[in-house]
Amino acid sequence: EVQPVESGGGLAQPGGSLELSCAASGLTFSTYAMSWYRQAPGKELELVAAVSSTGGTTIYAESVKGRFTGSRDNARNTLYLKMNDLKPEDTAVYYCNARRVVDGKLDYWGQGTQVTVSS
């Protein structure tokens, strides 16, 4: 029933911007912390940004801090990632994750969306 769906990936020039969205229906969205992960070829899955269930707190990987902004709209059951000043190193498949706050034991993952930054 739960199927987070990412959108917004694509091609961007270095220094450009993209905004990713993740729609997560089938769950009580406000009871889940929402996160963006990414995986580049040959690299491990990396946490990019994590947004608390209320949207009040967001943490970022050091590599994206100041460039990316994670946010959520609980009324729309949607997670966002605004990516500015994109770099080739940001190229990866980006995944949306929902983790139940009460115990942290239940996770749902989206299918991923490709972000490619290249000149």
PDB file of C-alpha atoms in Angstrom, residues 30-76:
ATOM      1  CA  SER A  30       3.235  13.135   9.836  1.00  0.00           C
ATOM      2  CA  THR A  31       4.372  10.171  11.934  1.00  0.00           C
ATOM      3  CA  TYR A  32       7.298   9.414   9.636  1.00  0.00           C
ATOM      4  CA  ALA A  33      10.642  11.059   9.386  1.00  0.00           C
ATOM      5  CA  MET A  34      11.423  11.576   5.726  1.00  0.00           C
ATOM      6  CA  SER A  35      14.853  11.412   4.193  1.00  0.00           C
ATOM      7  CA  TRP A  36      16.660  11.710   0.915  1.00  0.00           C
ATOM      8  CA  TYR A  37      19.448   9.295   0.151  1.00  0.00           C
ATOM      9  CA  ARG A  38      21.586   9.019  -2.910  1.00  0.00           C
ATOM     10  CA  GLN A  39      23.836   6.449  -4.443  1.00  0.00           C
ATOM     11  CA  ALA A  40      26.445   7.188  -7.038  1.00  0.00           C
ATOM     12  CA  PRO A  41      28.008   4.441  -9.130  1.00  0.00           C
ATOM     13  CA  GLY A  42      30.561   2.538  -7.098  1.00  0.00           C
ATOM     14  CA  LYS A  43      29.661   4.307  -3.882  1.00  0.00           C
ATOM     15  CA  GLU A  44      27.617   3.414  -0.853  1.00  0.00           C
ATOM     16  CA  LEU A  45      24.192   4.768  -0.162  1.00  0.00           C
ATOM     17  CA  GLU A  46      24.559   8.219   1.391  1.00  0.00           C
ATOM     18  CA  LEU A  47      22.167  10.192   3.535  1.00  0.00           C
ATOM     19  CA  VAL A  48      21.630  13.562   1.895  1.00  0.00           C
ATOM     20  CA  ALA A  49      18.982  15.164   4.062  1.00  0.00           C
ATOM     21  CA  ALA A  50      16.606  14.076   6.786  1.00  0.00           C
ATOM     22  CA  VAL A  51      13.522  16.005   7.795  1.00  0.00           C
ATOM     23  CA  SER A  52      11.808  15.400  11.103  1.00  0.00           C
ATOM     24  CA  SER A  53       8.188  14.351  11.160  1.00  0.00           C
ATOM     25  CA  THR A  54       7.030  17.884  11.895  1.00  0.00           C
ATOM     26  CA  GLY A  55       9.396  19.492   9.435  1.00  0.00           C
ATOM     27  CA  GLY A  56      10.975  21.432  12.251  1.00  0.00           C
ATOM     28  CA  THR A  57      14.430  19.939  11.990  1.00  0.00           C
ATOM     29  CA  THR A  58      16.484  19.048   8.956  1.00  0.00           C
ATOM     30  CA  ILE A  59      19.958  17.611   8.870  1.00  0.00           C
ATOM     31  CA  TYR A  60      22.231  17.510   5.855  1.00  0.00           C
ATOM     32  CA  ALA A  61      25.297  15.797   4.633  1.00  0.00           C
ATOM     33  CA  GLU A  62      28.240  18.153   4.870  1.00  0.00           C
ATOM     34  CA  SER A  63      28.746  17.898   1.147  1.00  0.00           C
ATOM     35  CA  VAL A  64      25.373  19.473   0.403  1.00  0.00           C
ATOM     36  CA  LYS A  65      24.963  21.830   3.331  1.00  0.00           C
ATOM     37  CA  GLY A  66      24.222  25.323   2.135  1.00  0.00           C
ATOM     38  CA  ARG A  67      23.261  24.128  -1.332  1.00  0.00           C
ATOM     39  CA  PHE A  68      20.375  21.744  -0.742  1.00  0.00           C
ATOM     40  CA  THR A  69      17.196  22.367   1.201  1.00  0.00           C
ATOM     41  CA  GLY A  70      14.983  19.558   2.406  1.00  0.00           C
ATOM     42  CA  SER A  71      11.438  20.281   3.428  1.00  0.00           C
ATOM     43  CA  ARG A  72       8.074  18.631   3.715  1.00  0.00           C
ATOM     44  CA  ASP A  73       4.439  19.492   3.327  1.00  0.00           C
ATOM     45  CA  ASN A  74       2.487  17.195   5.577  1.00  0.00           C
ATOM     46  CA  ALA A  75      -0.814  18.381   4.151  1.00  0.00           C
ATOM     47  CA  ARG A  76       0.310  17.101   0.766  1.00  0.00           C
TER      48      ARG A  76
END
